[in-house]
Amino acid sequence: MSRLSDYAKQLVDINDEIKDLSTQLDNAKSLREELTQKFVSEMQEQDLTEVAIDGLGKKFTVKNDTYASYSVEDRQDVFNALRLLGQGDIIKEEINNKTFNSTINTLIAENGGELPDCLKGQISLFTKSKVSITKRS
């Protein structure tokens, strides 16, 4: 039981460390975004797109990238438009991994604990154990 207690304590400790590091990372990313916006604003005020800062040995260049998105409701219309424009090759059918795993688990449960025959040989299954840690009441 001593090793089990040691492992349990180590799991709690590493989970706490991961949570702390994740928070630190989120804070650092937020600060980076804030500083980036201030830097870009200052560059625009000085009508600059590129600057070298003495003592840092680095060159800073402001680049504007365009990002696109579409709503779920417009998905098929967007896909059809891309196909009309000769860009259909970028369209890929995908299934979210969590949704896929959940669906397969439901199908297995509905099929008496077995993978349905039509999926056998097409899907590989594996089990990964994990430990859930909750506060003791």
PDB file of C-alpha atoms in Angstrom:
ATOM      1  CA  MET A   1       0.000   0.000   0.000  1.00  0.00           C
ATOM      2  CA  SER A   2       2.976   2.294   0.571  1.00  0.00           C
ATOM      3  CA  ARG A   3       3.864   2.391  -3.147  1.00  0.00           C
ATOM      4  CA  LEU A   4       0.235   3.045  -3.995  1.00  0.00           C
ATOM      5  CA  SER A   5       0.197   6.000  -1.605  1.00  0.00           C
ATOM      6  CA  ASP A   6       3.473   7.273  -3.088  1.00  0.00           C
ATOM      7  CA  TYR A   7       2.090   7.055  -6.633  1.00  0.00           C
ATOM      8  CA  ALA A   8      -1.146   8.742  -5.557  1.00  0.00           C
ATOM      9  CA  LYS A   9       0.769  11.629  -3.954  1.00  0.00           C
ATOM     10  CA  GLN A  10       2.973  11.971  -7.043  1.00  0.00           C
ATOM     11  CA  LEU A  11      -0.135  12.075  -9.263  1.00  0.00           C
ATOM     12  CA  VAL A  12      -1.684  14.813  -7.136  1.00  0.00           C
ATOM     13  CA  ASP A  13       1.590  16.764  -7.151  1.00  0.00           C
ATOM     14  CA  ILE A  14       2.116  16.487 -10.912  1.00  0.00           C
ATOM     15  CA  ASN A  15      -1.523  17.428 -11.615  1.00  0.00           C
ATOM     16  CA  ASP A  16      -1.090  20.515  -9.414  1.00  0.00           C
ATOM     17  CA  GLU A  17       2.148  21.374 -11.224  1.00  0.00           C
ATOM     18  CA  ILE A  18       0.496  20.973 -14.645  1.00  0.00           C
ATOM     19  CA  LYS A  19      -2.388  23.222 -13.534  1.00  0.00           C
ATOM     20  CA  ASP A  20       0.054  25.869 -12.286  1.00  0.00           C
ATOM     21  CA  LEU A  21       2.136  25.703 -15.478  1.00  0.00           C
ATOM     22  CA  SER A  22      -1.000  25.901 -17.600  1.00  0.00           C
ATOM     23  CA  THR A  23      -2.089  29.028 -15.736  1.00  0.00           C
ATOM     24  CA  GLN A  24       1.371  30.539 -16.153  1.00  0.00           C
ATOM     25  CA  LEU A  25       1.301  29.736 -19.866  1.00  0.00           C
ATOM     26  CA  ASP A  26      -2.156  31.290 -20.291  1.00  0.00           C
ATOM     27  CA  ASN A  27      -0.986  34.423 -18.464  1.00  0.00           C
ATOM     28  CA  ALA A  28       2.183  34.650 -20.577  1.00  0.00           C
ATOM     29  CA  LYS A  29       0.175  34.276 -23.804  1.00  0.00           C
ATOM     30  CA  SER A  30      -2.249  36.967 -22.661  1.00  0.00           C
ATOM     31  CA  LEU A  31       0.619  39.325 -21.840  1.00  0.00           C
ATOM     32  CA  ARG A  32       2.264  38.566 -25.205  1.00  0.00           C
ATOM     33  CA  GLU A  33      -0.976  39.475 -27.009  1.00  0.00           C
ATOM     34  CA  GLU A  34      -1.293  42.713 -25.024  1.00  0.00           C
ATOM     35  CA  LEU A  35       2.338  43.662 -25.730  1.00  0.00           C
ATOM     36  CA  THR A  36       1.950  42.758 -29.404  1.00  0.00           C
ATOM     37  CA  GLN A  37      -1.033  45.091 -29.751  1.00  0.00           C
ATOM     38  CA  LYS A  38       0.843  47.916 -28.021  1.00  0.00           C
ATOM     39  CA  PHE A  39       3.931  47.309 -30.183  1.00  0.00           C
ATOM     40  CA  VAL A  40       1.884  47.273 -33.414  1.00  0.00           C
ATOM     41  CA  SER A  41       0.043  50.427 -32.373  1.00  0.00           C
ATOM     42  CA  GLU A  42       3.325  52.219 -31.668  1.00  0.00           C
ATOM     43  CA  MET A  43       4.781  51.034 -34.974  1.00  0.00           C
ATOM     44  CA  GLN A  44       1.719  52.362 -36.818  1.00  0.00           C
ATOM     45  CA  GLU A  45       1.931  55.699 -35.023  1.00  0.00           C
ATOM     46  CA  GLN A  46       5.551  55.998 -36.170  1.00  0.00           C
ATOM     47  CA  ASP A  47       4.589  54.812 -39.670  1.00  0.00           C
ATOM     48  CA  LEU A  48       6.991  51.860 -39.448  1.00  0.00           C
ATOM     49  CA  THR A  49       6.630  48.287 -40.646  1.00  0.00           C
ATOM     50  CA  GLU A  50      10.079  47.145 -39.567  1.00  0.00           C
ATOM     51  CA  VAL A  51      12.516  48.140 -36.834  1.00  0.00           C
ATOM     52  CA  ALA A  52      15.773  46.864 -35.336  1.00  0.00           C
ATOM     53  CA  ILE A  53      16.167  47.530 -31.626  1.00  0.00           C
ATOM     54  CA  ASP A  54      19.708  48.234 -30.426  1.00  0.00           C
ATOM     55  CA  GLY A  55      20.981  45.741 -27.884  1.00  0.00           C
ATOM     56  CA  LEU A  56      18.490  42.989 -28.717  1.00  0.00           C
ATOM     57  CA  GLY A  57      20.072  41.806 -31.948  1.00  0.00           C
ATOM     58  CA  LYS A  58      16.641  41.243 -33.440  1.00  0.00           C
ATOM     59  CA  LYS A  59      14.565  42.777 -36.199  1.00  0.00           C
ATOM     60  CA  PHE A  60      10.841  43.276 -35.660  1.00  0.00           C
ATOM     61  CA  THR A  61       8.490  43.297 -38.647  1.00  0.00           C
ATOM     62  CA  VAL A  62       4.756  43.917 -38.516  1.00  0.00           C
ATOM     63  CA  LYS A  63       2.874  41.565 -40.817  1.00  0.00           C
ATOM     64  CA  ASN A  64      -0.866  41.511 -41.329  1.00  0.00           C
ATOM     65  CA  ASP A  65      -2.302  38.050 -41.884  1.00  0.00           C
ATOM     66  CA  THR A  66      -5.895  37.464 -42.922  1.00  0.00           C
ATOM     67  CA  TYR A  67      -7.805  34.608 -41.313  1.00  0.00           C
ATOM     68  CA  ALA A  68     -11.130  33.278 -42.507  1.00  0.00           C
ATOM     69  CA  SER A  69     -13.922  31.376 -40.816  1.00  0.00           C
ATOM     70  CA  TYR A  70     -17.459  30.326 -41.600  1.00  0.00           C
ATOM     71  CA  SER A  71     -20.492  29.310 -39.596  1.00  0.00           C
ATOM     72  CA  VAL A  72     -21.714  25.742 -39.435  1.00  0.00           C
ATOM     73  CA  GLU A  73     -24.904  26.844 -41.209  1.00  0.00           C
ATOM     74  CA  ASP A  74     -22.876  28.171 -44.168  1.00  0.00           C
ATOM     75  CA  ARG A  75     -20.532  25.177 -44.405  1.00  0.00           C
ATOM     76  CA  GLN A  76     -22.069  23.558 -47.491  1.00  0.00           C
ATOM     77  CA  ASP A  77     -22.470  26.889 -49.298  1.00  0.00           C
ATOM     78  CA  VAL A  78     -18.827  27.737 -48.611  1.00  0.00           C
ATOM     79  CA  PHE A  79     -17.717  24.277 -49.765  1.00  0.00           C
ATOM     80  CA  ASN A  80     -19.806  24.569 -52.953  1.00  0.00           C
ATOM     81  CA  ALA A  81     -18.361  28.016 -53.680  1.00  0.00           C
ATOM     82  CA  LEU A  82     -14.813  26.728 -53.184  1.00  0.00           C
ATOM     83  CA  ARG A  83     -15.535  23.834 -55.554  1.00  0.00           C
ATOM     84  CA  LEU A  84     -16.880  26.301 -58.165  1.00  0.00           C
ATOM     85  CA  LEU A  85     -13.663  28.296 -57.783  1.00  0.00           C
ATOM     86  CA  GLY A  86     -11.561  25.196 -58.400  1.00  0.00           C
ATOM     87  CA  GLN A  87     -10.461  24.913 -54.776  1.00  0.00           C
ATOM     88  CA  GLY A  88     -12.435  21.807 -53.813  1.00  0.00           C
ATOM     89  CA  ASP A  89      -9.247  19.850 -53.171  1.00  0.00           C
ATOM     90  CA  ILE A  90      -8.775  21.672 -49.838  1.00  0.00           C
ATOM     91  CA  ILE A  91     -12.065  20.293 -48.501  1.00  0.00           C
ATOM     92  CA  LYS A  92     -11.624  17.279 -46.267  1.00  0.00           C
ATOM     93  CA  GLU A  93     -14.268  15.306 -44.426  1.00  0.00           C
ATOM     94  CA  GLU A  94     -13.306  15.026 -40.778  1.00  0.00           C
ATOM     95  CA  ILE A  95     -14.745  13.679 -37.590  1.00  0.00           C
ATOM     96  CA  ASN A  96     -13.785  15.215 -34.267  1.00  0.00           C
ATOM     97  CA  ASN A  97     -11.832  12.615 -32.240  1.00  0.00           C
ATOM     98  CA  LYS A  98     -13.910  13.032 -29.084  1.00  0.00           C
ATOM     99  CA  THR A  99     -17.145  12.722 -31.059  1.00  0.00           C
ATOM    100  CA  PHE A 100     -15.802   9.677 -32.906  1.00  0.00           C
ATOM    101  CA  ASN A 101     -14.744   7.930 -29.674  1.00  0.00           C
ATOM    102  CA  SER A 102     -18.054   8.727 -28.002  1.00  0.00           C
ATOM    103  CA  THR A 103     -20.016   7.423 -31.001  1.00  0.00           C
ATOM    104  CA  ILE A 104     -17.975   4.205 -31.167  1.00  0.00           C
ATOM    105  CA  ASN A 105     -18.428   3.628 -27.421  1.00  0.00           C
ATOM    106  CA  THR A 106     -22.188   4.124 -27.797  1.00  0.00           C
ATOM    107  CA  LEU A 107     -22.300   1.710 -30.753  1.00  0.00           C
ATOM    108  CA  ILE A 108     -20.336  -0.887 -28.766  1.00  0.00           C
ATOM    109  CA  ALA A 109     -22.695  -0.501 -25.795  1.00  0.00           C
ATOM    110  CA  GLU A 110     -25.739  -0.846 -28.063  1.00  0.00           C
ATOM    111  CA  ASN A 111     -24.213  -3.936 -29.697  1.00  0.00           C
ATOM    112  CA  GLY A 112     -23.760  -6.026 -26.543  1.00  0.00           C
ATOM    113  CA  GLY A 113     -20.223  -4.832 -25.844  1.00  0.00           C
ATOM    114  CA  GLU A 114     -18.953  -5.657 -29.330  1.00  0.00           C
ATOM    115  CA  LEU A 115     -17.925  -3.493 -32.241  1.00  0.00           C
ATOM    116  CA  PRO A 116     -20.608  -3.725 -34.958  1.00  0.00           C
ATOM    117  CA  ASP A 117     -19.615  -6.160 -37.729  1.00  0.00           C
ATOM    118  CA  CYS A 118     -19.598  -3.464 -40.407  1.00  0.00           C
ATOM    119  CA  LEU A 119     -16.806  -1.645 -38.520  1.00  0.00           C
ATOM    120  CA  LYS A 120     -14.687  -4.688 -37.636  1.00  0.00           C
ATOM    121  CA  GLY A 121     -11.378  -4.626 -39.444  1.00  0.00           C
ATOM    122  CA  GLN A 122     -11.791  -0.929 -40.195  1.00  0.00           C
ATOM    123  CA  ILE A 123     -11.382   0.466 -36.708  1.00  0.00           C
ATOM    124  CA  SER A 124      -8.654  -0.256 -34.193  1.00  0.00           C
ATOM    125  CA  LEU A 125      -9.619  -0.121 -30.553  1.00  0.00           C
ATOM    126  CA  PHE A 126      -7.313   0.359 -27.596  1.00  0.00           C
ATOM    127  CA  THR A 127      -7.849   1.049 -23.941  1.00  0.00           C
ATOM    128  CA  LYS A 128      -5.967   3.693 -22.045  1.00  0.00           C
ATOM    129  CA  SER A 129      -6.236   3.769 -18.280  1.00  0.00           C
ATOM    130  CA  LYS A 130      -6.387   7.053 -16.469  1.00  0.00           C
ATOM    131  CA  VAL A 131      -6.740   8.019 -12.838  1.00  0.00           C
ATOM    132  CA  SER A 132      -9.449  10.406 -11.746  1.00  0.00           C
ATOM    133  CA  ILE A 133      -8.559  12.436  -8.669  1.00  0.00           C
ATOM    134  CA  THR A 134     -11.326  14.123  -6.724  1.00  0.00           C
ATOM    135  CA  LYS A 135     -11.528  15.805  -3.339  1.00  0.00           C
ATOM    136  CA  ARG A 136     -12.253  13.451  -0.521  1.00  0.00           C
ATOM    137  CA  SER A 137     -15.531  14.112   1.274  1.00  0.00           C
TER     138      SER A 137
END
